[in-house]
Short mmCIF file of C-alpha atoms in Angstrom, two decimals:
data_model
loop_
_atom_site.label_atom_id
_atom_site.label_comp_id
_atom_site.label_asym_id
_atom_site.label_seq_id
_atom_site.Cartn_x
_atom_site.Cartn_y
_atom_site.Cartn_z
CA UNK A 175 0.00 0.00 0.00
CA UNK A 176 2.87 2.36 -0.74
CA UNK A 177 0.61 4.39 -2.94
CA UNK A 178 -1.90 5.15 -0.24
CA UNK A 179 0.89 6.20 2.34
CA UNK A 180 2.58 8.67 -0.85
CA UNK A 181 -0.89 9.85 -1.48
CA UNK A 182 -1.86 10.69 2.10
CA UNK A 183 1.63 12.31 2.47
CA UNK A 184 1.91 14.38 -0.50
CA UNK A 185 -2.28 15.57 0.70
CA UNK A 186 -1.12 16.47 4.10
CA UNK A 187 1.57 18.88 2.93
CA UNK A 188 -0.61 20.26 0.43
CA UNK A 189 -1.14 23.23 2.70
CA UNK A 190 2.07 23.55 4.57
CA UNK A 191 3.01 23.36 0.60
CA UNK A 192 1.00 26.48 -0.49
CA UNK A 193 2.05 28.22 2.63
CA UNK A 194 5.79 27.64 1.65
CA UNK A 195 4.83 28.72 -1.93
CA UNK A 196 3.54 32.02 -0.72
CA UNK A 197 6.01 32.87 2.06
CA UNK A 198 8.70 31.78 -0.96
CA UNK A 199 6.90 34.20 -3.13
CA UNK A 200 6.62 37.13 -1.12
CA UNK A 201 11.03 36.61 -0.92
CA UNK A 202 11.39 35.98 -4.21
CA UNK A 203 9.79 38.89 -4.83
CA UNK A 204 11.93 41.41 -2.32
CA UNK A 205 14.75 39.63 -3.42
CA UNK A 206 14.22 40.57 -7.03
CA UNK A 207 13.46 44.06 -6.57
CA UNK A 208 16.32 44.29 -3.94
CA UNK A 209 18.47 43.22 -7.37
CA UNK A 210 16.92 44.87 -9.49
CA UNK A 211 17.08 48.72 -7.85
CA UNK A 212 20.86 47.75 -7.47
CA UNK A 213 21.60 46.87 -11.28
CA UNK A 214 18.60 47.50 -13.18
CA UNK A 215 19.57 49.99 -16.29
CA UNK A 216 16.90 52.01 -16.77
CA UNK A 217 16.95 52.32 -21.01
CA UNK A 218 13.64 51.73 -22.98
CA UNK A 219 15.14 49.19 -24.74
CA UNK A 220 16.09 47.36 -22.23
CA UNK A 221 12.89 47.52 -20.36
CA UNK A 222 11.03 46.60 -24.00
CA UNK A 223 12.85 43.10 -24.27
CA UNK A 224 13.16 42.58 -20.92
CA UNK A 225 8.97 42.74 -21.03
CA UNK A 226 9.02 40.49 -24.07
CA UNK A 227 11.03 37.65 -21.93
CA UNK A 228 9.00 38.49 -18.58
CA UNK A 229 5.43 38.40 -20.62
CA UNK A 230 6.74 34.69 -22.18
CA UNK A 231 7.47 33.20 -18.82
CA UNK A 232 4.63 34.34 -17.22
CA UNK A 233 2.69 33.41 -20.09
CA UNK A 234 4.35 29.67 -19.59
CA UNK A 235 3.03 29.57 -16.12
CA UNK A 236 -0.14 30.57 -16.77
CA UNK A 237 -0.86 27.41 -19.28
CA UNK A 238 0.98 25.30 -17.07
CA UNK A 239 -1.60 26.12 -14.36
CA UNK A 240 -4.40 26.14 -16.68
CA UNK A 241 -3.13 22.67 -17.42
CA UNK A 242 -2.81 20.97 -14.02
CA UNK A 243 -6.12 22.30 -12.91
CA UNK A 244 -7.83 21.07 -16.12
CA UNK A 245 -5.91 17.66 -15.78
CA UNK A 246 -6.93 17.81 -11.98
CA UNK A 247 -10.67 18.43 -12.43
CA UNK A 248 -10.44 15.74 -15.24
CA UNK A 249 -9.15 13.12 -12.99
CA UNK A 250 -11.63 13.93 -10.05
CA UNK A 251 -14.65 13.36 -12.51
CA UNK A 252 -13.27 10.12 -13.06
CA UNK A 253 -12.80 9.24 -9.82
CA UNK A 254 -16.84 9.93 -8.76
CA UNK A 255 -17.53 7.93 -12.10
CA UNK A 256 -15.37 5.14 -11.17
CA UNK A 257 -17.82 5.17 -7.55
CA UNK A 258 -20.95 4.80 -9.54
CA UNK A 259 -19.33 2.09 -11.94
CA UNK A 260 -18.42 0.33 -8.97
CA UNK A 261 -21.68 0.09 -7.34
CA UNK A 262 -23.29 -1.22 -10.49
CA UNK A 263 -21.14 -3.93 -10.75
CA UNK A 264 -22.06 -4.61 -7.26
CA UNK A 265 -25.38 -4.28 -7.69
CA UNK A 266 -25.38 -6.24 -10.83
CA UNK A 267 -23.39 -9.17 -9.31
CA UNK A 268 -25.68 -8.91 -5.73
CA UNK A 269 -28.86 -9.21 -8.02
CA UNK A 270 -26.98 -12.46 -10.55
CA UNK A 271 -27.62 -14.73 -6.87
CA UNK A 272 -31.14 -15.05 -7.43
CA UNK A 273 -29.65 -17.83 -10.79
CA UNK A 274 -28.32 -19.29 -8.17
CA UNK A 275 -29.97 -22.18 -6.10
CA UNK A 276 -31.89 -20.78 -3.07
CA UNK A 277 -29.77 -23.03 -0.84
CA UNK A 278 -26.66 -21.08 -1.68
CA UNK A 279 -27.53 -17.63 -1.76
CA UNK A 280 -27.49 -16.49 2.18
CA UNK A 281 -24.21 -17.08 2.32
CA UNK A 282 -23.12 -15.37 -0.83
CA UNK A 283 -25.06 -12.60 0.18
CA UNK A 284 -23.57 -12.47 3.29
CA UNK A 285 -20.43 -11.92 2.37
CA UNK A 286 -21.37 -9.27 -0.52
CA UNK A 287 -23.08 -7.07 2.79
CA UNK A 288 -19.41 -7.68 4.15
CA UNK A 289 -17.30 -6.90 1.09
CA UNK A 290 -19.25 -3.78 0.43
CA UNK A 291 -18.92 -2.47 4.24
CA UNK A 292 -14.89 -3.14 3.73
CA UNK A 293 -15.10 -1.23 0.91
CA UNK A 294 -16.54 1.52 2.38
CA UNK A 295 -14.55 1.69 5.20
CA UNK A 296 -10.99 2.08 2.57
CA UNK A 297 -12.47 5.34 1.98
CA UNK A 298 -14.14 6.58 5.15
CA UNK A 299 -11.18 5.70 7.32
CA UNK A 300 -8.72 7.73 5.24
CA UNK A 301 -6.26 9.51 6.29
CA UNK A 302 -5.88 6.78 8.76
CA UNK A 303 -3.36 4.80 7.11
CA UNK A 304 -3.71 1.49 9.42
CA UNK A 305 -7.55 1.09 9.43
CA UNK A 306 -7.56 1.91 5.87
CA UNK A 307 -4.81 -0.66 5.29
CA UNK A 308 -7.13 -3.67 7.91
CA UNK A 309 -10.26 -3.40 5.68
CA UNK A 310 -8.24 -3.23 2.28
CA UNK A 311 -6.64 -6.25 2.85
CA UNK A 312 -10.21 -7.41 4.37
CA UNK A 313 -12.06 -6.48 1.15
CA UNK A 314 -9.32 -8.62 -0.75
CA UNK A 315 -9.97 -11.24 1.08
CA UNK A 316 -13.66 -11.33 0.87
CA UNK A 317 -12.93 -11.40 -2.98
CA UNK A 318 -11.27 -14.89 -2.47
CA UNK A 319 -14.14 -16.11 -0.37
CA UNK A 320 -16.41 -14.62 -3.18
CA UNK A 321 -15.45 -15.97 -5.73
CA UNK A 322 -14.76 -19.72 -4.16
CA UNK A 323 -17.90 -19.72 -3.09
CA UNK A 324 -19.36 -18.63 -6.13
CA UNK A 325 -17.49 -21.60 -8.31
CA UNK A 326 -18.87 -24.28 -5.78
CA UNK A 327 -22.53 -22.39 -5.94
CA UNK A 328 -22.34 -22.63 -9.99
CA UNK A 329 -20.98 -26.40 -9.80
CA UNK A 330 -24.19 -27.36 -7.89
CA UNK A 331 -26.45 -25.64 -10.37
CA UNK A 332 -24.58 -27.24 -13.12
CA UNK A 333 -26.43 -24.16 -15.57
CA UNK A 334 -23.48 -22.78 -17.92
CA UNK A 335 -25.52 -19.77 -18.52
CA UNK A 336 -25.60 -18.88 -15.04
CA UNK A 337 -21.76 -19.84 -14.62
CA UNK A 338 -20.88 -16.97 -17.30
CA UNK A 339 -23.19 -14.47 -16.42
CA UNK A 340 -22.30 -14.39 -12.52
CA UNK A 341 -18.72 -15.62 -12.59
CA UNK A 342 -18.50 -12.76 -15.59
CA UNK A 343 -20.14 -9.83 -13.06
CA UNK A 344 -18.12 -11.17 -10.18
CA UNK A 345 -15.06 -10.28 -12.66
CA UNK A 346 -15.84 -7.26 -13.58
CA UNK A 347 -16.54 -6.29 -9.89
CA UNK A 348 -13.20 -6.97 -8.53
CA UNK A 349 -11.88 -5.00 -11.57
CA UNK A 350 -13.19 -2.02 -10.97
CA UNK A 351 -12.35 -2.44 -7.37
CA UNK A 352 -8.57 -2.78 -8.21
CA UNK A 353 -8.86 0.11 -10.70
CA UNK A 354 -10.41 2.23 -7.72
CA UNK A 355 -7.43 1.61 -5.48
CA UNK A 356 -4.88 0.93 -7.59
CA UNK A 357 -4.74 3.31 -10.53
CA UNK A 358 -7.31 6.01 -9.68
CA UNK A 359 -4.98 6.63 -6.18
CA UNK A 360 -1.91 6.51 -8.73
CA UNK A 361 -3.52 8.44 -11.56
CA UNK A 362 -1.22 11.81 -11.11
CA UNK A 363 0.66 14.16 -12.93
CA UNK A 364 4.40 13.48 -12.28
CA UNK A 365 6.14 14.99 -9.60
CA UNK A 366 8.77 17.18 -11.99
CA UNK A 367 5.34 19.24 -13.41
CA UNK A 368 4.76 20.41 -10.14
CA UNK A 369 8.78 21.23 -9.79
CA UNK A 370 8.19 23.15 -12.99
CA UNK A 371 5.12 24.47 -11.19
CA UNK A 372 7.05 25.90 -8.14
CA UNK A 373 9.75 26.72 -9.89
CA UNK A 374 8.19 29.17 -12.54
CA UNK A 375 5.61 30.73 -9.91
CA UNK A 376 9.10 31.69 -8.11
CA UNK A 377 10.96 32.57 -11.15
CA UNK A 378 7.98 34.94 -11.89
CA UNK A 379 7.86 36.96 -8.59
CA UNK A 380 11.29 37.32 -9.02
CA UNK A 381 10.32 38.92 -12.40
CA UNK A 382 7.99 40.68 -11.09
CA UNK A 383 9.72 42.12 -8.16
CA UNK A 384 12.73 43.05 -10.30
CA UNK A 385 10.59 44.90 -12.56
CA UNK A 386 8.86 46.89 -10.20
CA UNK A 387 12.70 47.89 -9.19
CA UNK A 388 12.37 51.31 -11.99
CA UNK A 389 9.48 52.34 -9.60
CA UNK A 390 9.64 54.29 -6.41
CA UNK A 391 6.86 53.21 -4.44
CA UNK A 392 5.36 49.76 -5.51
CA UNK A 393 2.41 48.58 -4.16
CA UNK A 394 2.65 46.21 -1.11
CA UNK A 395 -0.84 45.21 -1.85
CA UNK A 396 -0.40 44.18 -5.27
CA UNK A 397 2.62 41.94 -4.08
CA UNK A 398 0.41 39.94 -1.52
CA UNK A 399 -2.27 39.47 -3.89
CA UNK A 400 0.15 37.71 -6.16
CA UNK A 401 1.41 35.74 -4.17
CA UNK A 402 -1.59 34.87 -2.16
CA UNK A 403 -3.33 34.15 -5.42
CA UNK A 404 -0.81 32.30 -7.06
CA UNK A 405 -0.50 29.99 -3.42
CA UNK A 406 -4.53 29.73 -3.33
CA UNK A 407 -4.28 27.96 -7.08
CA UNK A 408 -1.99 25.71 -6.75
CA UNK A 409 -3.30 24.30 -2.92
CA UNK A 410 -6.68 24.20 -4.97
CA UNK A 411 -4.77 22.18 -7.60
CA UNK A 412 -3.32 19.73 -4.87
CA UNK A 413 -6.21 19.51 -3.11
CA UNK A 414 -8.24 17.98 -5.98
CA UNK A 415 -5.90 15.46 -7.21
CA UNK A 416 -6.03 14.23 -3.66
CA UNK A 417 -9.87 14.53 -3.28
CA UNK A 418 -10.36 11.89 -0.05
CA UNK A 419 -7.84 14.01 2.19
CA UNK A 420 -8.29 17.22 1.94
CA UNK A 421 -11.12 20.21 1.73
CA UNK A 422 -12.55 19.23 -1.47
CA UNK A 423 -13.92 15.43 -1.59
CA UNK A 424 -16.23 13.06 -3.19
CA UNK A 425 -17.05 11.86 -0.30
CA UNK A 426 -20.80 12.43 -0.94
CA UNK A 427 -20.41 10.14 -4.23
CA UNK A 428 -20.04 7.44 -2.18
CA UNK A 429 -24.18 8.12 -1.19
CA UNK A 430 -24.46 5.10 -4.22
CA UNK A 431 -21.98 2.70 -2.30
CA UNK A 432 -24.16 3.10 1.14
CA UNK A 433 -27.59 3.25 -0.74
CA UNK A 434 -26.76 0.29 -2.10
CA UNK A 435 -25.52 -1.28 1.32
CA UNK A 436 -28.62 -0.62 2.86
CA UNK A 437 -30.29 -2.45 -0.21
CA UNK A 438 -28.87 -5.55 1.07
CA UNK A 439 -30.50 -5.71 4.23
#
């Protein structure tokens, strides 16, 4: 489960991230106009290409933001689809029993109502690492029992169709499982874009603060705005690649999951 523990970590700093970013910022920004009012050369000329070069780089951060938070709010739609795909395989498995003989269905359906409350509790228990870790490896298990039981149920029935269509549902519902905690928890931009991230929003307040050098009185304002902006974007950005620990979740996706729980009873 080393993808849960580098997901939880990298959510946790998110903030203390965005914080850094805008202290870093506000620096980056004295330190370029401290630079700049010592060696700045005040000719148009100058000042003309050096706008050219600062307009391109900011210009470069801007559609690298516009790109993570597109990417970001792409992958969190997929994530609350991947919730609702999940409970219709459930639900379309759960409902398959009834091929089954009457004999063998409680205890099929017994351990569905348990598989789906492990599950659940992946999710709900997050960011606590160890109880989501107990009802992962839980849910696994149940998906052993599951599916042995479901063999022996389809050998007594001895009814092919009913072998492919429930065995073939009972596939497709641990799929979808694995793709939820596997790849959807691993489905991330790589870490170097948000180097180039940090990296250009400082480069750029160093731009900024060096250009503001050719004027008295800047505005102090103006400067915290940036940078609080600028900090506010990017903690948005982290925050919704990481939707299950932080402010924004789809927590209230899982609604499906628990309706469909209480279904069961």
């Amino acid at each position: 489960m080393n993808f849960v523990h580098f997901a939880t970590d990298i959510a946790h700093v998110s903030g203390f991230s965005a914080l850094g970013l805008f202290i870093g910022l506000l620096l980056v920004f004295g330190i370029g106009r401290y630079i700049g009012v010592r060696w700045l050369l005040a000719t148009e000329s100058e000042h003309t290409s050096a706008g050219l070069l600062d307009g391109a780089i900011f210009g470069l951060l801007g559609l690298l933001i516009a790109f993570t938070f597109s990417g970001a709010i792409s992958r969190f739609d997929d994530r609350k689809e991947m919730v609702i795909t999940e409970a219709n395989a459930i639900g379309t498995a759960y409902l398959r029993l009834d091929l089954l003989a009457v004999e063998m269905q409680p205890a099929l359906r017994a351990l569905f109502r348990q598989y789906l409350d492990a599950r659940l509790e992946i999710y709900q228990k997050l960011p606590d690492l160890k109880a989501t870790e107990v009802a992962l490896v839980r849910a696994n298990a149940l998906q052993g029992e599951i599916w042995s039981a479901a063999v022996k149920a389809c050998e007594v029935t001895s009814s092919v169709p009913t072998t492919n269509l429930l065995l073939t549902a009972l596939n497709e519902m641990f799929d979808i499982a694995t793709q939820r905690t596997t790849v959807a928890l691993e489905m991330h931009p790589p870490t170097i874009i948000y180097v180039m991230l940090f990296s250009l929003a400082l480069i750029s307040a160093g731009l900024a603060g060096y250009t503001t050098a050719g004027i008295a009185k800047h505005s102090l304002t103006h400067m915290v705005v940036f940078a609080a902006i600028i900090a506010i974007t990017v903690y948005v950005i982290l925050d919704i690649e990481y939707p299950r620990l932080g402010l924004i979740r789809v927590d209230s996706v899982d609604r499906v999951l628990v309706d469909l729980r209480k279904s069961m009873e």
